[in-house]
PDB file of C-alpha atoms in Angstrom:
ATOM      1  CA  MET S 338      -1.040 -10.604  11.775  1.00 87.00           C
ATOM      2  CA  ALA S 339       0.426  -9.584   8.373  1.00 95.00           C
ATOM      3  CA  LEU S 340       2.441  -6.598   7.157  1.00 97.00           C
ATOM      4  CA  ILE S 341       1.811  -5.633   3.521  1.00 98.00           C
ATOM      5  CA  VAL S 342       3.987  -2.927   1.968  1.00 97.00           C
ATOM      6  CA  LEU S 343       2.420  -0.718  -0.726  1.00 97.00           C
ATOM      7  CA  ALA S 344       4.903   1.240  -2.842  1.00 95.00           C
ATOM      8  CA  ALA S 345       5.941   2.418  -6.292  1.00 94.00           C
ATOM      9  CA  ASP S 346       9.176   3.096  -8.118  1.00 87.00           C
ATOM     10  CA  LYS S 347       8.352   6.091 -10.283  1.00 77.00           C
ATOM     11  CA  GLY S 348       6.430   9.310  -9.809  1.00 71.00           C
ATOM     12  CA  ALA S 349       3.074   9.344  -8.031  1.00 71.00           C
ATOM     13  CA  PRO S 350       0.839   6.598  -9.445  1.00 80.00           C
ATOM     14  CA  GLY S 351      -1.633   6.903  -6.562  1.00 90.00           C
ATOM     15  CA  VAL S 352      -0.239   4.689  -3.784  1.00 94.00           C
ATOM     16  CA  THR S 353      -1.789   6.713  -0.935  1.00 92.00           C
ATOM     17  CA  THR S 354      -5.227   6.773  -2.565  1.00 93.00           C
ATOM     18  CA  ALA S 355      -4.972   3.027  -3.207  1.00 95.00           C
ATOM     19  CA  ALA S 356      -3.855   2.365   0.370  1.00 95.00           C
ATOM     20  CA  THR S 357      -6.763   4.383   1.778  1.00 94.00           C
ATOM     21  CA  ALA S 358      -9.299   2.655  -0.467  1.00 94.00           C
ATOM     22  CA  LEU S 359      -7.963  -0.785   0.459  1.00 97.00           C
ATOM     23  CA  GLY S 360      -7.986   0.044   4.151  1.00 95.00           C
ATOM     24  CA  ALA S 361     -11.574   1.285   3.965  1.00 92.00           C
ATOM     25  CA  ILE S 362     -12.901  -2.052   2.698  1.00 94.00           C
ATOM     26  CA  TRP S 363     -10.297  -4.508   4.061  1.00 96.00           C
ATOM     27  CA  PRO S 364     -12.025  -7.787   5.049  1.00 95.00           C
ATOM     28  CA  ARG S 365     -10.260  -8.021   8.436  1.00 95.00           C
ATOM     29  CA  PRO S 366      -9.195  -5.541  11.135  1.00 96.00           C
ATOM     30  CA  VAL S 367      -6.469  -3.353   9.642  1.00 97.00           C
ATOM     31  CA  LEU S 368      -4.144  -0.444  10.381  1.00 97.00           C
ATOM     32  CA  LEU S 369      -3.065   1.959   7.638  1.00 97.00           C
ATOM     33  CA  ALA S 370       0.495   3.093   8.426  1.00 97.00           C
ATOM     34  CA  GLU S 371       2.043   5.984   6.505  1.00 95.00           C
ATOM     35  CA  CYS S 372       5.704   4.960   6.276  1.00 94.00           C
ATOM     36  CA  ASP S 373       7.032   7.217   3.508  1.00 91.00           C
ATOM     37  CA  PRO S 374      10.332   8.814   4.642  1.00 90.00           C
ATOM     38  CA  ALA S 375       9.704  11.660   2.188  1.00 86.00           C
ATOM     39  CA  GLY S 376       6.637  12.702   4.192  1.00 84.00           C
ATOM     40  CA  GLY S 377       2.943  12.098   3.775  1.00 84.00           C
ATOM     41  CA  ASP S 378      -0.376  13.904   3.763  1.00 84.00           C
ATOM     42  CA  LEU S 379      -2.963  11.585   5.333  1.00 86.00           C
ATOM     43  CA  ALA S 380      -3.378  14.016   8.213  1.00 84.00           C
ATOM     44  CA  TYR S 381      -4.317  16.750   5.762  1.00 85.00           C
ATOM     45  CA  ARG S 382      -6.475  14.832   3.305  1.00 83.00           C
ATOM     46  CA  LEU S 383      -8.656  12.636   5.555  1.00 86.00           C
ATOM     47  CA  PRO S 384     -11.184  13.760   8.205  1.00 85.00           C
ATOM     48  CA  ALA S 385     -11.018  12.426  11.747  1.00 89.00           C
ATOM     49  CA  ALA S 386     -13.735  10.141  13.098  1.00 87.00           C
ATOM     50  CA  ASP S 387     -15.434  13.075  14.846  1.00 87.00           C
ATOM     51  CA  GLY S 388     -15.552  15.074  11.612  1.00 84.00           C
ATOM     52  CA  GLY S 389     -12.657  17.309  12.612  1.00 88.00           C
ATOM     53  CA  VAL S 390      -9.067  17.144  11.455  1.00 88.00           C
ATOM     54  CA  LEU S 391      -6.381  14.636  12.328  1.00 90.00           C
ATOM     55  CA  ASN S 392      -3.476  15.771  14.471  1.00 91.00           C
ATOM     56  CA  PRO S 393      -0.444  15.872  12.128  1.00 86.00           C
ATOM     57  CA  ALA S 394       1.899  15.877  15.133  1.00 85.00           C
ATOM     58  CA  ARG S 395       0.610  12.518  16.372  1.00 92.00           C
ATOM     59  CA  GLY S 396       1.784   9.416  14.578  1.00 93.00           C
ATOM     60  CA  LEU S 397       5.128   8.197  13.309  1.00 92.00           C
ATOM     61  CA  LEU S 398       7.014  11.174  14.729  1.00 89.00           C
ATOM     62  CA  THR S 399       5.687  10.750  18.275  1.00 92.00           C
ATOM     63  CA  LEU S 400       6.093   6.987  18.003  1.00 93.00           C
ATOM     64  CA  GLY S 401       9.724   7.492  17.035  1.00 89.00           C
ATOM     65  CA  ALA S 402      10.347   9.643  20.099  1.00 88.00           C
ATOM     66  CA  THR S 403       8.824   6.991  22.358  1.00 88.00           C
ATOM     67  CA  ALA S 404      10.489   4.084  20.562  1.00 84.00           C
ATOM     68  CA  ARG S 405      13.987   5.181  21.542  1.00 80.00           C
ATOM     69  CA  ARG S 406      13.270   3.313  24.764  1.00 79.00           C
ATOM     70  CA  GLY S 407      12.113   0.234  22.840  1.00 85.00           C
ATOM     71  CA  LEU S 408       9.394  -0.360  20.263  1.00 91.00           C
ATOM     72  CA  SER S 409       6.813  -3.039  20.956  1.00 90.00           C
ATOM     73  CA  PRO S 410       3.691  -3.796  18.898  1.00 91.00           C
ATOM     74  CA  GLY S 411       1.562  -2.552  21.782  1.00 88.00           C
ATOM     75  CA  LEU S 412       2.875   0.993  21.334  1.00 92.00           C
ATOM     76  CA  ILE S 413       1.591   1.327  17.768  1.00 94.00           C
ATOM     77  CA  HIS S 414      -2.078   1.931  18.546  1.00 91.00           C
ATOM     78  CA  GLU S 415      -1.181   4.505  21.205  1.00 93.00           C
ATOM     79  CA  HIS S 416      -0.014   6.784  18.386  1.00 95.00           C
ATOM     80  CA  ALA S 417      -2.725   5.904  15.829  1.00 95.00           C
ATOM     81  CA  GLN S 418      -5.883   7.906  15.088  1.00 95.00           C
ATOM     82  CA  LYS S 419      -9.275   7.021  13.626  1.00 94.00           C
ATOM     83  CA  ILE S 420     -10.686   8.577  10.482  1.00 90.00           C
ATOM     84  CA  VAL S 421     -14.315   8.782   9.360  1.00 83.00           C
ATOM     85  CA  GLY S 422     -15.522   5.249   8.794  1.00 83.00           C
ATOM     86  CA  GLY S 423     -13.475   3.858  11.692  1.00 89.00           C
ATOM     87  CA  LEU S 424     -10.186   3.083   9.906  1.00 93.00           C
ATOM     88  CA  ASP S 425      -7.156   3.265  12.206  1.00 95.00           C
ATOM     89  CA  VAL S 426      -4.267   5.238  10.696  1.00 96.00           C
ATOM     90  CA  LEU S 427      -0.718   5.893  11.835  1.00 96.00           C
ATOM     91  CA  ALA S 428      -0.002   9.308  10.335  1.00 94.00           C
ATOM     92  CA  GLY S 429       3.438   9.695   8.820  1.00 91.00           C
ATOM     93  CA  LEU S 430       6.057  12.394   8.789  1.00 89.00           C
ATOM     94  CA  THR S 431       4.903  15.776   7.536  1.00 82.00           C
ATOM     95  CA  HIS S 432       8.096  16.520   5.595  1.00 80.00           C
ATOM     96  CA  GLY S 433      11.176  14.640   4.490  1.00 75.00           C
ATOM     97  CA  GLU S 434      13.598  16.497   6.732  1.00 81.00           C
ATOM     98  CA  GLN S 435      12.134  14.733   9.762  1.00 80.00           C
ATOM     99  CA  ALA S 436      13.409  11.405   8.415  1.00 80.00           C
ATOM    100  CA  ALA S 437      17.042  12.422   8.977  1.00 79.00           C
ATOM    101  CA  GLY S 438      16.753  11.754  12.704  1.00 79.00           C
ATOM    102  CA  LEU S 439      14.807   8.522  12.274  1.00 84.00           C
ATOM    103  CA  THR S 440      17.118   6.400  10.104  1.00 86.00           C
ATOM    104  CA  TRP S 441      17.330   3.865  12.948  1.00 88.00           C
ATOM    105  CA  LEU S 442      13.527   3.496  13.194  1.00 91.00           C
ATOM    106  CA  TRP S 443      12.558   1.554  10.064  1.00 93.00           C
ATOM    107  CA  GLY S 444      13.818  -1.878  11.080  1.00 93.00           C
ATOM    108  CA  PRO S 445      12.244  -1.844  14.568  1.00 94.00           C
ATOM    109  CA  LEU S 446       9.074  -0.336  13.104  1.00 95.00           C
ATOM    110  CA  GLY S 447       8.823  -3.095  10.507  1.00 95.00           C
ATOM    111  CA  ARG S 448       9.227  -5.775  13.153  1.00 95.00           C
ATOM    112  CA  ALA S 449       6.614  -4.139  15.389  1.00 95.00           C
ATOM    113  CA  LEU S 450       4.111  -3.742  12.539  1.00 96.00           C
ATOM    114  CA  ALA S 451       4.634  -7.342  11.411  1.00 96.00           C
ATOM    115  CA  ALA S 452       3.990  -8.554  14.969  1.00 95.00           C
ATOM    116  CA  LEU S 453       0.903  -6.401  15.557  1.00 95.00           C
ATOM    117  CA  PRO S 454      -1.763  -8.693  17.002  1.00 92.00           C
ATOM    118  CA  HIS S 455      -5.366  -8.865  15.796  1.00 91.00           C
ATOM    119  CA  ALA S 456      -4.880  -6.614  12.723  1.00 95.00           C
ATOM    120  CA  ASP S 457      -3.193  -6.600   9.341  1.00 97.00           C
ATOM    121  CA  VAL S 458      -1.052  -3.580   8.459  1.00 98.00           C
ATOM    122  CA  LEU S 459      -1.045  -1.749   5.125  1.00 98.00           C
ATOM    123  CA  ALA S 460       2.190   0.265   5.050  1.00 98.00           C
ATOM    124  CA  ASP S 461       2.205   3.100   2.506  1.00 96.00           C
ATOM    125  CA  CYS S 462       5.929   3.426   1.752  1.00 94.00           C
ATOM    126  CA  GLY S 463       5.646   5.854  -1.152  1.00 91.00           C
ATOM    127  CA  ARG S 464       8.418   5.804  -3.725  1.00 90.00           C
ATOM    128  CA  LEU S 465      11.211   3.246  -3.372  1.00 90.00           C
ATOM    129  CA  GLY S 466      14.865   3.955  -3.985  1.00 82.00           C
ATOM    130  CA  GLY S 467      15.412   7.308  -2.310  1.00 77.00           C
ATOM    131  CA  HIS S 468      15.762   5.969   1.238  1.00 82.00           C
ATOM    132  CA  PRO S 469      17.773   2.709   1.397  1.00 85.00           C
ATOM    133  CA  GLU S 470      17.110   2.346   5.121  1.00 86.00           C
ATOM    134  CA  LEU S 471      13.445   1.693   4.302  1.00 91.00           C
ATOM    135  CA  GLY S 472      14.598  -1.711   3.060  1.00 91.00           C
ATOM    136  CA  GLU S 473      14.807  -2.829   6.692  1.00 93.00           C
ATOM    137  CA  LEU S 474      11.049  -2.306   7.052  1.00 95.00           C
ATOM    138  CA  ILE S 475      10.246  -3.896   3.692  1.00 94.00           C
ATOM    139  CA  ALA S 476      12.240  -6.990   4.665  1.00 94.00           C
ATOM    140  CA  GLU S 477       9.701  -7.635   7.443  1.00 95.00           C
ATOM    141  CA  ALA S 478       6.690  -7.621   5.075  1.00 96.00           C
ATOM    142  CA  GLU S 479       4.884 -10.763   4.016  1.00 96.00           C
ATOM    143  CA  LEU S 480       4.074  -9.148   0.684  1.00 97.00           C
ATOM    144  CA  THR S 481       5.268  -6.069  -1.185  1.00 97.00           C
ATOM    145  CA  VAL S 482       2.796  -4.580  -3.666  1.00 97.00           C
ATOM    146  CA  LEU S 483       4.267  -2.424  -6.419  1.00 97.00           C
ATOM    147  CA  PHE S 484       1.868   0.037  -8.050  1.00 97.00           C
ATOM    148  CA  THR S 485       2.401   1.333 -11.553  1.00 96.00           C
ATOM    149  CA  ARG S 486       0.675   3.253 -14.298  1.00 94.00           C
ATOM    150  CA  ALA S 487       0.540   1.729 -17.750  1.00 89.00           C
ATOM    151  CA  SER S 488       2.723   4.407 -19.371  1.00 91.00           C
ATOM    152  CA  LEU S 489       6.050   3.402 -20.912  1.00 91.00           C
ATOM    153  CA  ASP S 490       8.198   5.198 -18.343  1.00 92.00           C
ATOM    154  CA  HIS S 491       6.331   3.805 -15.342  1.00 94.00           C
ATOM    155  CA  VAL S 492       6.429   0.239 -16.635  1.00 94.00           C
ATOM    156  CA  ALA S 493      10.124   0.559 -17.479  1.00 93.00           C
ATOM    157  CA  HIS S 494      10.861   1.614 -13.910  1.00 93.00           C
ATOM    158  CA  LEU S 495       8.690  -1.221 -12.595  1.00 95.00           C
ATOM    159  CA  ARG S 496      10.672  -3.722 -14.659  1.00 94.00           C
ATOM    160  CA  GLU S 497      13.970  -2.394 -13.329  1.00 94.00           C
ATOM    161  CA  ARG S 498      12.683  -2.418  -9.754  1.00 93.00           C
ATOM    162  CA  LEU S 499      11.621  -6.060 -10.057  1.00 94.00           C
ATOM    163  CA  GLN S 500      15.087  -6.955 -11.306  1.00 91.00           C
ATOM    164  CA  VAL S 501      16.962  -5.284  -8.432  1.00 90.00           C
ATOM    165  CA  MET S 502      14.684  -6.279  -5.540  1.00 90.00           C
ATOM    166  CA  PRO S 503      15.878  -9.139  -3.320  1.00 84.00           C
ATOM    167  CA  THR S 504      14.466 -12.457  -4.480  1.00 80.00           C
ATOM    168  CA  GLY S 505      13.263 -13.521  -1.037  1.00 75.00           C
ATOM    169  CA  PRO S 506      10.260 -11.246  -0.328  1.00 77.00           C
ATOM    170  CA  ARG S 507       7.037 -11.989  -2.189  1.00 94.00           C
ATOM    171  CA  VAL S 508       5.899  -9.323  -4.627  1.00 96.00           C
ATOM    172  CA  ALA S 509       2.619  -8.467  -6.360  1.00 97.00           C
ATOM    173  CA  VAL S 510       2.015  -5.851  -9.051  1.00 97.00           C
ATOM    174  CA  VAL S 511      -1.039  -3.596  -9.367  1.00 98.00           C
ATOM    175  CA  VAL S 512      -1.693  -1.508 -12.470  1.00 97.00           C
ATOM    176  CA  ILE S 513      -3.664   1.700 -11.904  1.00 96.00           C
ATOM    177  CA  SER S 514      -5.495   1.668 -15.186  1.00 95.00           C
ATOM    178  CA  ASP S 515      -7.924   3.685 -17.254  1.00 94.00           C
ATOM    179  CA  PRO S 516     -11.222   1.754 -17.075  1.00 94.00           C
ATOM    180  CA  ARG S 517     -11.578   2.004 -20.849  1.00 93.00           C
ATOM    181  CA  GLN S 518      -8.476  -0.180 -21.367  1.00 93.00           C
ATOM    182  CA  TYR S 519      -8.628  -2.025 -18.061  1.00 94.00           C
ATOM    183  CA  ARG S 520      -8.212  -5.690 -18.963  1.00 94.00           C
ATOM    184  CA  GLY S 521      -5.948  -5.097 -21.951  1.00 95.00           C
ATOM    185  CA  THR S 522      -3.610  -2.910 -19.913  1.00 96.00           C
ATOM    186  CA  ILE S 523      -3.304  -5.494 -17.144  1.00 96.00           C
ATOM    187  CA  ASP S 524      -2.600  -8.241 -19.686  1.00 96.00           C
ATOM    188  CA  GLU S 525       0.159  -6.173 -21.292  1.00 96.00           C
ATOM    189  CA  VAL S 526       1.850  -5.431 -17.966  1.00 96.00           C
ATOM    190  CA  ARG S 527       1.554  -9.107 -17.038  1.00 96.00           C
ATOM    191  CA  ARG S 528       3.481 -10.054 -20.172  1.00 96.00           C
ATOM    192  CA  ILE S 529       6.199  -7.520 -19.354  1.00 95.00           C
ATOM    193  CA  VAL S 530       6.487  -8.748 -15.765  1.00 96.00           C
ATOM    194  CA  ALA S 531       6.670 -12.395 -16.872  1.00 95.00           C
ATOM    195  CA  ALA S 532       9.530 -11.511 -19.239  1.00 95.00           C
ATOM    196  CA  THR S 533      11.655 -10.380 -16.272  1.00 93.00           C
ATOM    197  CA  GLY S 534      11.686 -13.909 -14.872  1.00 92.00           C
ATOM    198  CA  ARG S 535      10.833 -12.533 -11.428  1.00 92.00           C
ATOM    199  CA  GLN S 536       8.401 -14.486  -9.278  1.00 90.00           C
ATOM    200  CA  VAL S 537       5.284 -12.471  -8.521  1.00 95.00           C
ATOM    201  CA  ALA S 538       2.179 -13.497  -6.628  1.00 95.00           C
ATOM    202  CA  PHE S 539      -0.109 -11.890  -9.214  1.00 96.00           C
ATOM    203  CA  VAL S 540      -0.614  -8.913 -11.517  1.00 97.00           C
ATOM    204  CA  ALA S 541      -3.948  -7.180 -10.930  1.00 97.00           C
ATOM    205  CA  GLY S 542      -5.596  -3.820 -11.524  1.00 97.00           C
ATOM    206  CA  LEU S 543      -7.139  -0.852  -9.769  1.00 97.00           C
ATOM    207  CA  ALA S 544      -9.295   1.621 -11.653  1.00 96.00           C
ATOM    208  CA  HIS S 545      -7.972   5.136 -12.182  1.00 95.00           C
ATOM    209  CA  ASP S 546     -10.997   6.985 -10.824  1.00 93.00           C
ATOM    210  CA  PRO S 547     -10.383  10.652  -9.889  1.00 90.00           C
ATOM    211  CA  LYS S 548     -14.018  11.179  -8.846  1.00 89.00           C
ATOM    212  CA  GLY S 549     -13.886   8.174  -6.539  1.00 90.00           C
ATOM    213  CA  ALA S 550     -10.623   9.440  -5.062  1.00 88.00           C
ATOM    214  CA  GLU S 551     -12.256  12.769  -4.231  1.00 85.00           C
ATOM    215  CA  LEU S 552     -15.212  11.021  -2.583  1.00 84.00           C
ATOM    216  CA  LEU S 553     -12.734   9.013  -0.511  1.00 83.00           C
ATOM    217  CA  ARG S 554     -11.552  12.216   1.146  1.00 75.00           C
ATOM    218  CA  GLY S 555     -14.961  12.838   2.722  1.00 63.00           C
ATOM    219  CA  GLN S 556     -17.826  10.980   4.337  1.00 51.00           C
ATOM    220  CA  TRP S 557     -18.263   7.368   3.269  1.00 52.00           C
ATOM    221  CA  GLY S 558     -21.537   6.929   1.436  1.00 55.00           C
ATOM    222  CA  GLY S 559     -23.429   5.053  -1.232  1.00 57.00           C
ATOM    223  CA  ARG S 560     -21.926   7.039  -4.104  1.00 74.00           C
ATOM    224  CA  LEU S 561     -18.430   6.066  -3.052  1.00 79.00           C
ATOM    225  CA  ASP S 562     -19.402   2.421  -2.584  1.00 80.00           C
ATOM    226  CA  ARG S 563     -20.539   2.307  -6.215  1.00 84.00           C
ATOM    227  CA  SER S 564     -17.433   4.027  -7.576  1.00 91.00           C
ATOM    228  CA  LEU S 565     -15.012   2.236  -9.885  1.00 94.00           C
ATOM    229  CA  LEU S 566     -12.255   2.836  -7.354  1.00 94.00           C
ATOM    230  CA  ILE S 567     -14.025   0.971  -4.553  1.00 93.00           C
ATOM    231  CA  ARG S 568     -15.416  -1.765  -6.809  1.00 94.00           C
ATOM    232  CA  THR S 569     -11.955  -2.683  -8.059  1.00 96.00           C
ATOM    233  CA  ALA S 570     -10.343  -2.074  -4.636  1.00 96.00           C
ATOM    234  CA  ARG S 571     -12.762  -4.550  -3.067  1.00 95.00           C
ATOM    235  CA  GLU S 572     -11.629  -7.353  -5.346  1.00 96.00           C
ATOM    236  CA  LEU S 573      -7.974  -6.384  -4.946  1.00 97.00           C
ATOM    237  CA  ALA S 574      -8.320  -6.354  -1.151  1.00 97.00           C
ATOM    238  CA  GLY S 575      -9.743  -9.865  -1.242  1.00 96.00           C
ATOM    239  CA  ARG S 576      -6.808 -11.141  -3.287  1.00 96.00           C
ATOM    240  CA  LEU S 577      -4.231  -9.440  -1.083  1.00 97.00           C
ATOM    241  CA  ALA S 578      -5.846 -10.661   2.136  1.00 96.00           C
ATOM    242  CA  ALA S 579      -5.935 -14.200   0.758  1.00 95.00           C
ATOM    243  CA  GLN S 580      -2.215 -14.018  -0.092  1.00 94.00           C
ATOM    244  CA  VAL S 581      -1.302 -13.454   3.560  1.00 93.00           C
ATOM    245  CA  ALA S 582      -3.907 -15.791   5.038  1.00 80.00           C
ATOM    246  CA  PRO S 583      -2.551 -18.703   7.109  1.00 67.00           C
ATOM    247  CA  GLY S 584      -1.745 -21.648   4.872  1.00 51.00           C
ATOM    248  CA  LEU S 585      -1.115 -19.526   1.759  1.00 47.00           C
ATOM    249  CA  ARG S 586       1.948 -17.586   2.837  1.00 46.00           C
ATOM    250  CA  ASP S 587       4.437 -20.201   1.598  1.00 44.00           C
ATOM    251  CA  LEU S 588       2.953 -20.712  -1.864  1.00 44.00           C
ATOM    252  CA  PRO S 589       4.921 -18.495  -4.298  1.00 45.00           C
ATOM    253  CA  ALA S 590       4.100 -18.312  -7.979  1.00 42.00           C
ATOM    254  CA  ALA S 591       6.211 -20.303 -10.402  1.00 36.00           C
ATOM    255  CA  PRO S 592       9.289 -18.450 -11.725  1.00 38.00           C
ATOM    256  CA  GLY S 593       8.421 -16.102 -14.558  1.00 37.00           C
ATOM    257  CA  ARG S 594       4.688 -16.706 -14.258  1.00 33.00           C
ATOM    258  CA  THR S 595       1.861 -14.776 -12.665  1.00 36.00           C
ATOM    259  CA  ALA S 596      -1.623 -15.626 -11.550  1.00 34.00           C
ATOM    260  CA  ALA S 597      -4.497 -14.620 -13.796  1.00 34.00           C
ATOM    261  CA  ALA S 598      -5.954 -11.147 -13.481  1.00 35.00           C
ATOM    262  CA  PRO S 599      -9.426 -10.816 -11.976  1.00 36.00           C
ATOM    263  CA  GLU S 600     -12.277 -10.992 -14.430  1.00 38.00           C
ATOM    264  CA  THR S 601     -14.069  -8.015 -12.897  1.00 42.00           C
ATOM    265  CA  ARG S 602     -14.899  -5.406 -15.495  1.00 44.00           C
ATOM    266  CA  PRO S 603     -15.164  -1.848 -14.062  1.00 53.00           C
TER     267      PRO S 603
END
């Protein structure tokens, strides 16, 4: 179905938390793939479907070993695991040194993820810029979502990233925002993005909700469903899923303009 890349340019704005929240409430079948060459921590932060722990040795590393003989979409689920709630995840590398032997993997992996039948893929690619070979995976995505905080340094890096990214792939921007300044913050970032002249699908928001993020690490329940994180993630997931729905994939925004932000108030 569709490959959606989730990434950031600066620091740690919360891409993995956002990816997990989106995967948990995605409106269609979905796979969460941890594709950060610097290493990830899904295997350590999320419980397995049986309440135990995920196997950190099963995922991208074992897939890479198998893929040397050819990587087809059908191999992906053989190396995925389920977390509590039923979300399928492809655990990433456990440390950055493992990426040195997998520089060849990102292009074939991107093509396999993009061709995965019967499920969308949310690819958590972490921080952009440090691993140029990751560009081969990103080139296969239908949409790249850049996450940012509203601070001056984060937005400055976002602006520079938008200016150096290839003009072909579609891009959306998500501001992880303090709920107290939610709509105003999104509007300000939208103005900054529009000033770059870069086409973007939309600029939207996701609530900065540390309590919701902690609940996300454990058993899904009513408290989490009412959290600001999940409430704003639900609307964001709907917009992202609509962007890659058949019939909408070839409708870019006008140059230098963005779609309106959602009216949801956390």
